[in-house]
XYZ file of C-alpha atoms in Angstrom:
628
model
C 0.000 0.000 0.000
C 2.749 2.440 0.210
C 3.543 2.417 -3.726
C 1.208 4.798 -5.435
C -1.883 3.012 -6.385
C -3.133 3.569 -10.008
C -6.095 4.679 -12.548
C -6.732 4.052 -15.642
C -9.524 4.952 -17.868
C -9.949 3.908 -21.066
C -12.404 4.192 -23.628
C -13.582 0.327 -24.838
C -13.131 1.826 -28.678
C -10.535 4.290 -27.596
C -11.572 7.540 -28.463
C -9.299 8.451 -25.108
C -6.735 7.185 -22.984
C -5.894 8.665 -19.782
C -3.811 6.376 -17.187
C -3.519 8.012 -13.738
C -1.493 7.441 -11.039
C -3.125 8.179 -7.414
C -1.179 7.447 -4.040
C -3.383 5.120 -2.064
C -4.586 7.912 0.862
C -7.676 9.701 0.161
C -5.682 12.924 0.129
C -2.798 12.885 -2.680
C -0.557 15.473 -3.129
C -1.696 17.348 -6.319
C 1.241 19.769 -6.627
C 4.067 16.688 -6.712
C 1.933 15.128 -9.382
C 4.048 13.602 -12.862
C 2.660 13.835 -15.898
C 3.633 11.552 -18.981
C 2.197 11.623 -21.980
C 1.777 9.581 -25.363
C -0.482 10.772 -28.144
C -4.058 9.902 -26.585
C -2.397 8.162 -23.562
C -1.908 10.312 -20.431
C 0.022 9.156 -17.081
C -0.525 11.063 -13.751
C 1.393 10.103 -10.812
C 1.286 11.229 -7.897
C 4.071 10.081 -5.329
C 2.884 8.426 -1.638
C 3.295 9.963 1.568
C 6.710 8.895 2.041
C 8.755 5.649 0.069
C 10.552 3.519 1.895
C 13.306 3.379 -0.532
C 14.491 6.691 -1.700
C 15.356 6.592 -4.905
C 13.959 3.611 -5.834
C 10.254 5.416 -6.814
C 9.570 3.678 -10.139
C 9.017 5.591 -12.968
C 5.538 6.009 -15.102
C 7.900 4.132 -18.154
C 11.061 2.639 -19.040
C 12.752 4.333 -21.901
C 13.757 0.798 -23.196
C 10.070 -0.323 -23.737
C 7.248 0.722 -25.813
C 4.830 -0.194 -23.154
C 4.100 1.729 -19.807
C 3.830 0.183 -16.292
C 2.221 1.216 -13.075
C 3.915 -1.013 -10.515
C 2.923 -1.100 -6.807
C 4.920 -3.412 -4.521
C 8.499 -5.336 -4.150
C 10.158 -8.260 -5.891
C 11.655 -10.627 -3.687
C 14.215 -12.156 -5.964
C 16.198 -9.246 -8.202
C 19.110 -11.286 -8.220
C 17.452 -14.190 -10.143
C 15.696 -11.792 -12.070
C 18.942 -10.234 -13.131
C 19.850 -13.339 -14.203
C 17.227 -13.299 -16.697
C 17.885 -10.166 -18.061
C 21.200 -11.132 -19.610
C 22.918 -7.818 -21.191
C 20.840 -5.415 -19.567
C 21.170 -6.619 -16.104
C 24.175 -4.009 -15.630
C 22.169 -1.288 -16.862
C 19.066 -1.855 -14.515
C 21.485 -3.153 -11.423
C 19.925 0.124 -9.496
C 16.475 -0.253 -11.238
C 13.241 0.147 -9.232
C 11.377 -2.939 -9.239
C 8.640 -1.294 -11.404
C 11.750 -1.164 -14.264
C 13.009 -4.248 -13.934
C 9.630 -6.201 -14.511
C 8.688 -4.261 -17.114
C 12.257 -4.972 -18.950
C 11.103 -8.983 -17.581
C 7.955 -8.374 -19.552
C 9.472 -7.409 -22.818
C 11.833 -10.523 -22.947
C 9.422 -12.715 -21.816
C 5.745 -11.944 -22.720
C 2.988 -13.124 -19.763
C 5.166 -15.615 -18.981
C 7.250 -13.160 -17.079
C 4.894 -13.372 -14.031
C 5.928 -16.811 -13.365
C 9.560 -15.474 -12.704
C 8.190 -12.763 -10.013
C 8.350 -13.397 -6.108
C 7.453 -10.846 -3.727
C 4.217 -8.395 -3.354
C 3.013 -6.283 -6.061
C 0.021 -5.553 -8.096
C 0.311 -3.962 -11.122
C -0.797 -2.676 -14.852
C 1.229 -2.504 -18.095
C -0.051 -0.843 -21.327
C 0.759 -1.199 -24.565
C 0.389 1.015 -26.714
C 0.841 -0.554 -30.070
C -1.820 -3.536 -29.563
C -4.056 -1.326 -27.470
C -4.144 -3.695 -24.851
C -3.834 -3.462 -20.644
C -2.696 -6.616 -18.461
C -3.161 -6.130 -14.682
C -2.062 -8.718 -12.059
C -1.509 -9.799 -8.730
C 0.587 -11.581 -6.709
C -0.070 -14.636 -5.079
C -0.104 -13.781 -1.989
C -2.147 -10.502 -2.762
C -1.420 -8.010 0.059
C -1.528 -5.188 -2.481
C -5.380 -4.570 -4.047
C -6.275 -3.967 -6.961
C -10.539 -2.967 -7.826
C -11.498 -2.369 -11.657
C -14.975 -1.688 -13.336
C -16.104 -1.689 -16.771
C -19.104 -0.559 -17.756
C -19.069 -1.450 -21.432
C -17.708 1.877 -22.651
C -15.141 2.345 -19.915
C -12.417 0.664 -17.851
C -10.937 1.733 -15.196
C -9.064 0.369 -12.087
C -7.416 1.387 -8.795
C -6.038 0.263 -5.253
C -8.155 1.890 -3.218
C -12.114 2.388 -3.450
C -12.051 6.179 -3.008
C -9.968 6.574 -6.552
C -12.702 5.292 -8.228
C -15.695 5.820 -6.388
C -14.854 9.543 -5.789
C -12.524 10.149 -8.338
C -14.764 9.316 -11.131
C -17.822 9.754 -9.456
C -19.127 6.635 -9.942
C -23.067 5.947 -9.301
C -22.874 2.718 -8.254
C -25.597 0.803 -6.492
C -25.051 -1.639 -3.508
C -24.047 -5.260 -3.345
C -26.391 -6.174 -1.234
C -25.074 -10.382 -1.116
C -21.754 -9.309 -0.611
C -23.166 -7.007 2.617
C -24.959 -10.506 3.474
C -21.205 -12.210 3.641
C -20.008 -9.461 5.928
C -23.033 -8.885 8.112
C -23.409 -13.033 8.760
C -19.132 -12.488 9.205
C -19.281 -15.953 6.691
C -17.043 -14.232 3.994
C -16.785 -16.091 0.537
C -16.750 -13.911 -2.097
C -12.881 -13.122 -3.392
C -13.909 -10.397 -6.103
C -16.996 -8.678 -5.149
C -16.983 -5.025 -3.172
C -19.569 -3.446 -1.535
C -20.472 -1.758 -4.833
C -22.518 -3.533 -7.892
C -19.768 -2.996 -10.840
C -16.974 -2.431 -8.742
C -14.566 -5.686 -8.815
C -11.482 -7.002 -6.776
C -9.203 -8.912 -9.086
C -8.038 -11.707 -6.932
C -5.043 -12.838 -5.574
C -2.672 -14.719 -8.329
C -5.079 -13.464 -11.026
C -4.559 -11.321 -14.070
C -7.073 -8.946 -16.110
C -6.424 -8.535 -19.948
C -8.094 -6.299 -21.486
C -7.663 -5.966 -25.543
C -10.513 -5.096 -28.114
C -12.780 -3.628 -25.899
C -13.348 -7.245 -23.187
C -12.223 -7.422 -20.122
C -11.583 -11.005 -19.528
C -9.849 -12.434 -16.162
C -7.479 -15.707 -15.922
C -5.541 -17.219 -12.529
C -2.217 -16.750 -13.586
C -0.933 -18.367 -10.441
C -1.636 -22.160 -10.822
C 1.374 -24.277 -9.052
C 1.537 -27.967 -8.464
C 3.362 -28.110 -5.067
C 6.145 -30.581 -4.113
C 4.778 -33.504 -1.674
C 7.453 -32.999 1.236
C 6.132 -35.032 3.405
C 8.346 -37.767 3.397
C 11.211 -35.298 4.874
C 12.242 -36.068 8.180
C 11.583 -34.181 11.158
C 15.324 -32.105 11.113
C 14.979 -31.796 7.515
C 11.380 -29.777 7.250
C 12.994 -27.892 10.908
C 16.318 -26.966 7.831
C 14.281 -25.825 5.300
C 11.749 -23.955 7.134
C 14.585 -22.145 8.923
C 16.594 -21.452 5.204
C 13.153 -20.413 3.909
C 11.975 -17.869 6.930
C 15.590 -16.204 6.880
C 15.293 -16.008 3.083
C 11.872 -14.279 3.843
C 13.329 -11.550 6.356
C 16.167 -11.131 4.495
C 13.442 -9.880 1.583
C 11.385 -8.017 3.973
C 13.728 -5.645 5.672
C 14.995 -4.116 2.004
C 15.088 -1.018 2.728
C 16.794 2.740 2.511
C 14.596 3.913 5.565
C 14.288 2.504 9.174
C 12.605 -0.685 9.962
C 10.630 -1.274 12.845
C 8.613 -5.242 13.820
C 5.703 -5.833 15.686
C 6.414 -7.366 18.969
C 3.146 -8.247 20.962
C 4.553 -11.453 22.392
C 2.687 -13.993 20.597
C 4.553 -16.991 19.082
C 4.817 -15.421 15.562
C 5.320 -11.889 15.936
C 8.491 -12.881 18.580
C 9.650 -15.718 15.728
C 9.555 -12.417 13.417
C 11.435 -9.976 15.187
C 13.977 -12.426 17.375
C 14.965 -13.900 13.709
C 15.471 -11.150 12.618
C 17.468 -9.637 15.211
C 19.565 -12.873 15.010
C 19.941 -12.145 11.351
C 21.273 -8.567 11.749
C 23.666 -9.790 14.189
C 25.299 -11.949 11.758
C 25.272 -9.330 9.158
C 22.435 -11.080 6.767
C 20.823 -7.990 7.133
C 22.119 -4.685 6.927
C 20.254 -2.737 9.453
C 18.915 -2.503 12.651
C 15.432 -3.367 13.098
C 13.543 -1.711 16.251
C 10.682 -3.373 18.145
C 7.649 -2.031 18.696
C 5.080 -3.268 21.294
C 1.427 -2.318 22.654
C 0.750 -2.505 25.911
C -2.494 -3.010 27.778
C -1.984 -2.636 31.376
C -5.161 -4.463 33.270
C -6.433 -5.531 30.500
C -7.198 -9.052 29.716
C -4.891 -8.873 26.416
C -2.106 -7.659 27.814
C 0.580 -9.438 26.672
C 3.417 -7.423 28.590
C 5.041 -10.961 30.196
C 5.649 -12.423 27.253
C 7.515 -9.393 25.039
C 8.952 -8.936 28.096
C 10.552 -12.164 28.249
C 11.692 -11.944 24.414
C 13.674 -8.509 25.266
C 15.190 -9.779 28.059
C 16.666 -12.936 26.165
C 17.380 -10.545 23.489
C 18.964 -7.992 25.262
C 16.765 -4.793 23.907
C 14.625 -2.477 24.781
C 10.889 -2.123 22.655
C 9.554 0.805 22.508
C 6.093 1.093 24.305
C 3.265 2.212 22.987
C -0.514 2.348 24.379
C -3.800 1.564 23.246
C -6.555 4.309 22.684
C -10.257 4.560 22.531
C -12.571 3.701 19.672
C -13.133 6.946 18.410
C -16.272 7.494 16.415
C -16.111 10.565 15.023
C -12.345 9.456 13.390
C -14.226 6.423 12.673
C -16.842 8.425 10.980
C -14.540 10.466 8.789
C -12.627 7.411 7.906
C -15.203 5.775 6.062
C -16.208 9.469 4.651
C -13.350 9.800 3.485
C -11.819 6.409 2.306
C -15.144 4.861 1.761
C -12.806 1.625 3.730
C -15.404 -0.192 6.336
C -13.866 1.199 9.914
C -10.638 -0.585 11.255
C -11.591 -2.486 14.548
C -10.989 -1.183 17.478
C -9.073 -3.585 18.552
C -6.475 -2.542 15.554
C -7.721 0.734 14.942
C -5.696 2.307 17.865
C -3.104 0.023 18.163
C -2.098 0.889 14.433
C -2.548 4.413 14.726
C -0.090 4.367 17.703
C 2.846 2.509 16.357
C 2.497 4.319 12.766
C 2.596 7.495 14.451
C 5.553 6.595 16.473
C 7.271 4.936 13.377
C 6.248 8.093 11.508
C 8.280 10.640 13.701
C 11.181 8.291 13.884
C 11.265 7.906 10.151
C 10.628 4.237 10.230
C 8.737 3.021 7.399
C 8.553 -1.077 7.169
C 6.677 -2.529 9.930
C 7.478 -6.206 10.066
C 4.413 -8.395 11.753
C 3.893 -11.907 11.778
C 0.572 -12.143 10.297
C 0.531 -15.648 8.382
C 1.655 -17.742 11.467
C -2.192 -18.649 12.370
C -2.744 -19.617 9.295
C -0.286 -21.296 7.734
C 1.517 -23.185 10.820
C -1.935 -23.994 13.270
C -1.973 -27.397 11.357
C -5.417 -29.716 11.235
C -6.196 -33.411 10.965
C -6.714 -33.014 6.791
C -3.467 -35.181 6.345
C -4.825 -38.327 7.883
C -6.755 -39.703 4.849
C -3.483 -39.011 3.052
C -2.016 -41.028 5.730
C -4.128 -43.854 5.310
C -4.854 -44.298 1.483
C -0.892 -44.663 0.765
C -0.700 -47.647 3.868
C 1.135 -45.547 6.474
C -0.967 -46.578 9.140
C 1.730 -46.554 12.032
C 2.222 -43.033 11.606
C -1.827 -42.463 11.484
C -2.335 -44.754 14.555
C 0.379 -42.959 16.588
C -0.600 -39.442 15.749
C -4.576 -40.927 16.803
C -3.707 -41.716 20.530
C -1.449 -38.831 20.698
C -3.843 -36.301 21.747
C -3.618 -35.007 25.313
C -6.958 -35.171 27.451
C -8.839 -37.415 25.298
C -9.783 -41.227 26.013
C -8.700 -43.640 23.609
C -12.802 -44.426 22.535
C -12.959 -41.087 22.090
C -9.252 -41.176 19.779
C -10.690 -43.943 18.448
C -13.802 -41.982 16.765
C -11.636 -38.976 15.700
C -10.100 -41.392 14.059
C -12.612 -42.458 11.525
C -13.918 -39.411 11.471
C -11.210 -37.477 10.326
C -9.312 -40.469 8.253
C -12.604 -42.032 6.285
C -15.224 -39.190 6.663
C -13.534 -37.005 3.667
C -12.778 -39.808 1.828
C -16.397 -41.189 1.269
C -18.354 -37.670 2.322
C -18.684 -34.825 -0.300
C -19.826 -32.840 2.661
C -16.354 -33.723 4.299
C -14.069 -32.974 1.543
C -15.668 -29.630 0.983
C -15.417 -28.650 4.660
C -11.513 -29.022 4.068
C -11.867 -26.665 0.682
C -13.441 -23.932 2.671
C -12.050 -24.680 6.574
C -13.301 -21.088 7.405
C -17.070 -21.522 6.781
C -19.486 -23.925 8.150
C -21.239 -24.699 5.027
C -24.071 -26.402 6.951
C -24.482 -23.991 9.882
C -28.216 -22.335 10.292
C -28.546 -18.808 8.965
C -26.963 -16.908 11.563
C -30.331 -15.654 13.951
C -29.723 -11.913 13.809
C -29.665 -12.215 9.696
C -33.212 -11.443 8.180
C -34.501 -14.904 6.718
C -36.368 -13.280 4.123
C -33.815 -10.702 3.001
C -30.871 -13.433 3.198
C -33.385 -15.729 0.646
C -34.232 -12.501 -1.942
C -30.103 -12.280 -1.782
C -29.613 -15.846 -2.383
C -26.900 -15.761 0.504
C -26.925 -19.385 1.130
C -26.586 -19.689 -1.847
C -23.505 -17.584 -2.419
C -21.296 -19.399 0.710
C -22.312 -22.576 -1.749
C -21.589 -21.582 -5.099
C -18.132 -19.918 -4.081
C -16.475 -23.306 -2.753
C -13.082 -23.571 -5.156
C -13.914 -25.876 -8.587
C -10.105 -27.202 -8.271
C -8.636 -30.624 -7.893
C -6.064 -31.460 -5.188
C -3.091 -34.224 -5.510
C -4.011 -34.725 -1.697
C -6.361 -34.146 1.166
C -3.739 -31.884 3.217
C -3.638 -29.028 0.520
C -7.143 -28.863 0.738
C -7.340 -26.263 3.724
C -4.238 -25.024 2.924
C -4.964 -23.514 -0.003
C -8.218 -21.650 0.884
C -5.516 -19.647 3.057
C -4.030 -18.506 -0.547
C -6.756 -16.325 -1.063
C -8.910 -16.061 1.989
C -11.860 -13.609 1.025
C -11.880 -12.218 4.893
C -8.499 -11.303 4.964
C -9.052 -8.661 1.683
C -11.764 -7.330 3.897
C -10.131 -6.745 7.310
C -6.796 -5.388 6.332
C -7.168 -3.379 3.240
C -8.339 -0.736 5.620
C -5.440 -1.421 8.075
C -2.834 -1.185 5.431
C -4.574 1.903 4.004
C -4.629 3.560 7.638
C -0.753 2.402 8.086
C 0.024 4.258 4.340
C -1.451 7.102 5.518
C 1.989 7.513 8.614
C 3.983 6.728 5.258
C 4.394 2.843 6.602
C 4.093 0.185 5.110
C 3.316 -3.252 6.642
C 5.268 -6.530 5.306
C 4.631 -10.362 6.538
C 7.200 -12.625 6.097
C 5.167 -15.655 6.816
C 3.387 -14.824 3.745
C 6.662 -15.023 1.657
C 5.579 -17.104 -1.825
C 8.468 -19.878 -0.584
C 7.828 -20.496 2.227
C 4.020 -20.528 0.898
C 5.165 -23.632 -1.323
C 7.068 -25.252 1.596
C 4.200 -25.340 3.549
C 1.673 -26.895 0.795
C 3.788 -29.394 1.091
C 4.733 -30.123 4.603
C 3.983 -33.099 6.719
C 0.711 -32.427 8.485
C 2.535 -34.017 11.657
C 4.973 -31.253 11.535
C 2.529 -28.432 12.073
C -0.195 -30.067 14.449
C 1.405 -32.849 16.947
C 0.320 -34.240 19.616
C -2.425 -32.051 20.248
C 0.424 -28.967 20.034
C -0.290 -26.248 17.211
C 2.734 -24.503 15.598
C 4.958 -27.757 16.165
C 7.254 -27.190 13.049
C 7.651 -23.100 14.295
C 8.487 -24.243 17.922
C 11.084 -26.414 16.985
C 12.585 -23.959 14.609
C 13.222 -21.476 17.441
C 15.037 -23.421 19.618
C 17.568 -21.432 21.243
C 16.250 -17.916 19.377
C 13.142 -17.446 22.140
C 13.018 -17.834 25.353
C 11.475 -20.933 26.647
C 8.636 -19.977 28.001
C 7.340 -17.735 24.910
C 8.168 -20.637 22.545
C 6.171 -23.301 24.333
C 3.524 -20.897 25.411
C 0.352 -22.544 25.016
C -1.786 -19.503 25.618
C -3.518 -16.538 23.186
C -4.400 -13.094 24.448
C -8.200 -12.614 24.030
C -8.749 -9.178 22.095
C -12.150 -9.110 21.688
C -12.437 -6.390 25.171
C -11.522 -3.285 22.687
C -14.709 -4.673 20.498
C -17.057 -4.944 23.271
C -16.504 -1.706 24.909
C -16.735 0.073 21.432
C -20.553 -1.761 20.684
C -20.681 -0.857 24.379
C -20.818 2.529 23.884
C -22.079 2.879 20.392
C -25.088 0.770 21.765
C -26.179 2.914 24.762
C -25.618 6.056 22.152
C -28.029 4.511 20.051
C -30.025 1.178 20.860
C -29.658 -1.568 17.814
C -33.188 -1.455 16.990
C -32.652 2.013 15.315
C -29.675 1.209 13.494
C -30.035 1.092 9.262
C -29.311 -2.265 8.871
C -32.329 -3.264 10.752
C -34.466 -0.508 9.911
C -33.662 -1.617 5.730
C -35.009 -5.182 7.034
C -31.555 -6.362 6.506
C -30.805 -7.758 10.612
C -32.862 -8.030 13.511
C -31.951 -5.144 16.144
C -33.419 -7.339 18.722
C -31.323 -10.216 18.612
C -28.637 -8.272 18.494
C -29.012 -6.600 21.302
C -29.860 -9.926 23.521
C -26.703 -11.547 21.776
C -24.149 -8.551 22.702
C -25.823 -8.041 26.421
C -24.086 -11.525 26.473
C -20.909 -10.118 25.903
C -21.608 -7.254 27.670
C -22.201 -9.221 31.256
C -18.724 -11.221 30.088
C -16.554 -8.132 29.898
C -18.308 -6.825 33.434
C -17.143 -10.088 35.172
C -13.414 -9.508 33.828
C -13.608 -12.238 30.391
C -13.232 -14.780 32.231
C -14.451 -18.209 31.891
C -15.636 -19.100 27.935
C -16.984 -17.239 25.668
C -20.587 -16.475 25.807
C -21.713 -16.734 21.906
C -19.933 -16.410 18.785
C -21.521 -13.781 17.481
C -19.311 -10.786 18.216
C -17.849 -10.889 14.917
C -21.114 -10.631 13.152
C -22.162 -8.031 16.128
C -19.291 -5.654 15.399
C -19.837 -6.252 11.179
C -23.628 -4.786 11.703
C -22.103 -1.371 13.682
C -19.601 -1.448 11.036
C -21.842 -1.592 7.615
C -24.262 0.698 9.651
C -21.449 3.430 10.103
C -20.453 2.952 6.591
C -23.915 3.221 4.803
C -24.410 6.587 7.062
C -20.964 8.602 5.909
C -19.457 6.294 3.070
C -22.738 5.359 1.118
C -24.854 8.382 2.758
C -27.668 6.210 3.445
């Protein structure tokens, strides 16, 4: 998100052609805006807030090419890249990335995006067949939204370029609101707006004669590693991970990590450390860490421990109150959903603190929950290829439960997905309970004229696996909730001129772990096996085999807290459009409510809070984003 973001309009029989570069903040900088022009074809750019490598802004064009590209993002892998470039690899040895893959792009055709690792999106032109290719990476951090309305394309980063900037009368997506308000999130390219697309995640749109047609450019048969030994997936996932920081802390401005003193975040930034200290990387990298003092996610013990072993000092910063009326102008003026409260002040702290120290590349380790929690899915793998000694072991294994009880897990989780449809597609989509009721604060009548049972049906992946295990590992490729949630809180962090990278997310260590033994993430009832091992002797022991996870879903409930008493549910927009019941609501959050009042302790009262806050949310939106 700190790369400018981009529009480009074009006329479907070209009468005009006007590409336009717009930093991804709701505010750019008119008066540093570059112009490049081309006949018909106009580039505007307009630089970000502040680049984290000076220098290295890319530039609308290459002088080398015919074609034009609007580049937002890293590559991981120049060196290889160079490699590829044969004679020109001196010239473009001090290249922004933006250069280099165009110069990629001109040797290679499309099939340059295979050579690509890192996080970008972008858009090339060219001129002389009239036709536009924008893609994504993989991994997909960076958005990109386009709309064509038969006469017109255009495209951007950010919802605000195109809503705003070409003041777009678009109506709204009611099914997709249906996926957020029921928090059951399935659709990868819809917005909130009818017309208004997200191009996916390891997808590309071509658009030539007028049709805008979309292909998954990203389509990888992953290496079965499963027969490595336990030392050998500890050797790679170690070579991998330091490959990934490495990659992450490039860099001509001061880096800063995210130290909360969960497993990942400390595997992040002690790594890392460890790294600089052996002169892998060439800078310091600071620690930054929010503390909650009282509060039930305070997680103070635990960094605590890390800087000790470490021998620094993070730098401390606190929480703050939901505010509603920045809330308000946030979705005014980004037309983003608002960032949850328990992110919204947490970010705004540590950008602002990163932003006066001139530190722009916060390291976090978003990815670990997802990629290293391991599940069961291996075990029908397990059985069908006769390795039943290894299935039968990693059965009794599991702490706390009787062996009739191991016994039915089992079968369950061994035969159930190999003779139940039902089963298989649970490990396709491992985030949505295909066969739960209808959520009971969702309108049953305005969920059936949306067909949203429907849509968290029709949206399960049409792709064949070599195995049960990638199953529910690739639904976290693309995970539609994940677009939703932190487009806003990278679009917030731009905004301080930082830009947040996750090294967990790397593309090879994303192939490693397709391919790891399902024994090496989950064992013996222990999540994050394969990470724990791996930091032997870089975290302390008691952060590395911490079995706990702060709770932060206090910030959340004293936010609907107040909201709520400011305004009862009942009269909120989403129930009076028919869309939610206000009552429910408001007996499902007293529930949480009477929780938080007797300190959050004891379990959970309903799992609802995450549909709860979505409701306040689209509410807030629809009354300063959508002016409903």
């Amino acid at each position: 998100m700190l790369s400018p973001a981009s529009l480009l309009l074009m006329g479907a029989r070209f009468p005009r052609i006007c590409l336009e570069m717009i930093v991804s903040t709701p505010r750019p900088n008119l008066e540093q805006a570059r112009v490049w022009k081309n006949g018909c074809a106009a580039l505007i750019r307009f630089p970000p807030p502040a680049m984290a490598e000076p220098g290295r802004d890319s530039r609308p064009s290459d002088a080398a090419s015919e074609s034009v590209i609007c580049f937002d993002g890293r590559l991981d892998n120049r060196s290889a890249l160079f490699a590829l470039l044969g004679n020109r690899r001196a010239e473009l040895r001090d290249a922004p990335d933006g250069e280099i893959a165009l110069a990629l792009f001109d040797l290679l055709g499309d099939r340059f995006l295979d050579a690509l690792l890192g996080d970008f999106a972008f858009a090339i032109w060219q001129p002389q067949v009239r036709r536009l290719l924008c893609a994504r990476s993989p991994t997909g951090w960076r958005p990109l939204l386009w709309t064509f309305d038969g006469n017109m394309l255009a495209f951007g980063t950010e919802p605000a370029t195109l809503v705003k900037g070409l003041d777009l009368k678009l109506g709204l997506n009611e099914g997709l609101i249906g996926e957020i308000l029921s928090a059951r999130f399935v659709s990868a390219t819809d917005t909130l707006w009818q017309g208004l697309h997200r191009l996916a995640p390891g997808c590309a749109l071509d658009f030539r004669d007028g049709t805008p047609r979309i292909r998954q450019w990203y389509d990888e048969a992953y290496e079965d590693l499963s027969r490595l030994s336990d030392a050998e997936h500890v050797e790679q996932f170690n070579h991998l991970f330091n490959q990934a920081l490495v990659s992450c802390t490039r860099s001509k401005r001061p880096i800063a990590a995210h130290l909360s003193g969960g497993l990942d975040s400390s595997s992040v930034f002690a790594r890392a450390i460890e790294l600089r200290r052996s002169g892998a990387i060439d800078q310091d990298v600071g620690a930054i860490s929010v503390r909650y003092p009282g509060q039930p996610q305070d997680e103070t013990a635990w960094s605590g421990a890390v800087e000790e072993h470490l021998g620094i000092s993070a730098r401390v910063v606190g929480d703050a109150p939901f505010d509603f009326d920045a809330a308000r102008n946030w979705c005014t003026n980004s037309l983003h959903l608002p960032v949850r409260p328990n992110t919204m002040g947490p970010t705004q702290s540590a950008c602002a603190l990163m932003h006066k120290r001139d530190e722009r590349v916060l390291l976090t380790g978003e990815g670990g929950d997802d990629w290293l929690n391991g599940t069961r899915a291996h075990w029908p793998d397990l059985l069908l290829r006769g390795d039943w000694g290894k299935l039968l072991s990693e059965a009794i294994s599991n702490p706390g439960c009787s062996v009739p009880q191991n016994l039915r897990m089992l079968v369950s989780a061994s035969i159930g997905p190999i003779v139940s449809k039902a089963r298989r597609d649970r490990l396709k989509r491992p985030f949505l309970q295909l066969d739960a009721p209808m959520p009971e604060w969702i309108s049953k009548d305005w969920a059936m004229r949306t067909g949203l049972r429907d849509r968290w049906h029709d949206a399960l992946p049409k792709i064949d696996f070599p195995n049960f295990a990638q199953m529910p590992r690739h639904a976290v490729i693309a995970q539609p909730y994940r677009e939703l949630i932190f487009d806003p809180i990278q679009t917030m962090a731009a905004q301080y001129g930082v830009e947040q990278r996750h090294p967990l997310h790397d593309l090879r260590l994303l192939r490693f772990f397709m391919g790891a033994a399902g024994g090496m993430l989950l064992r013996s009832g222990e999540r994050k096996h394969l990470l724990r091992e791996a930091m032997r002797g870089t975290l302390p022991e008691v952060v590395r085999t911490r079995k706990t996870k702060a709770h932060f879903s206090a910030p959340i409930i004293d936010a609907l807290a107040q909201a709520f008493d400011r305004r009862p549910p009942q009269e909120m927009r989403v129930v009076q459009m028919g869309w939610v019941d206000g009552d429910a609501i408001a007996r499902l959050f007293e529930e949480h409510r009477q929780w938080r009042r007797e300190g959050c302790a004891g379990a959970f009262p309903n799992n609802a809070l995450a549909g709860l806050w979505f409701c306040f949310a689209v509410d807030l939106w629809l009354e300063n984003a959508f002016r409903i």
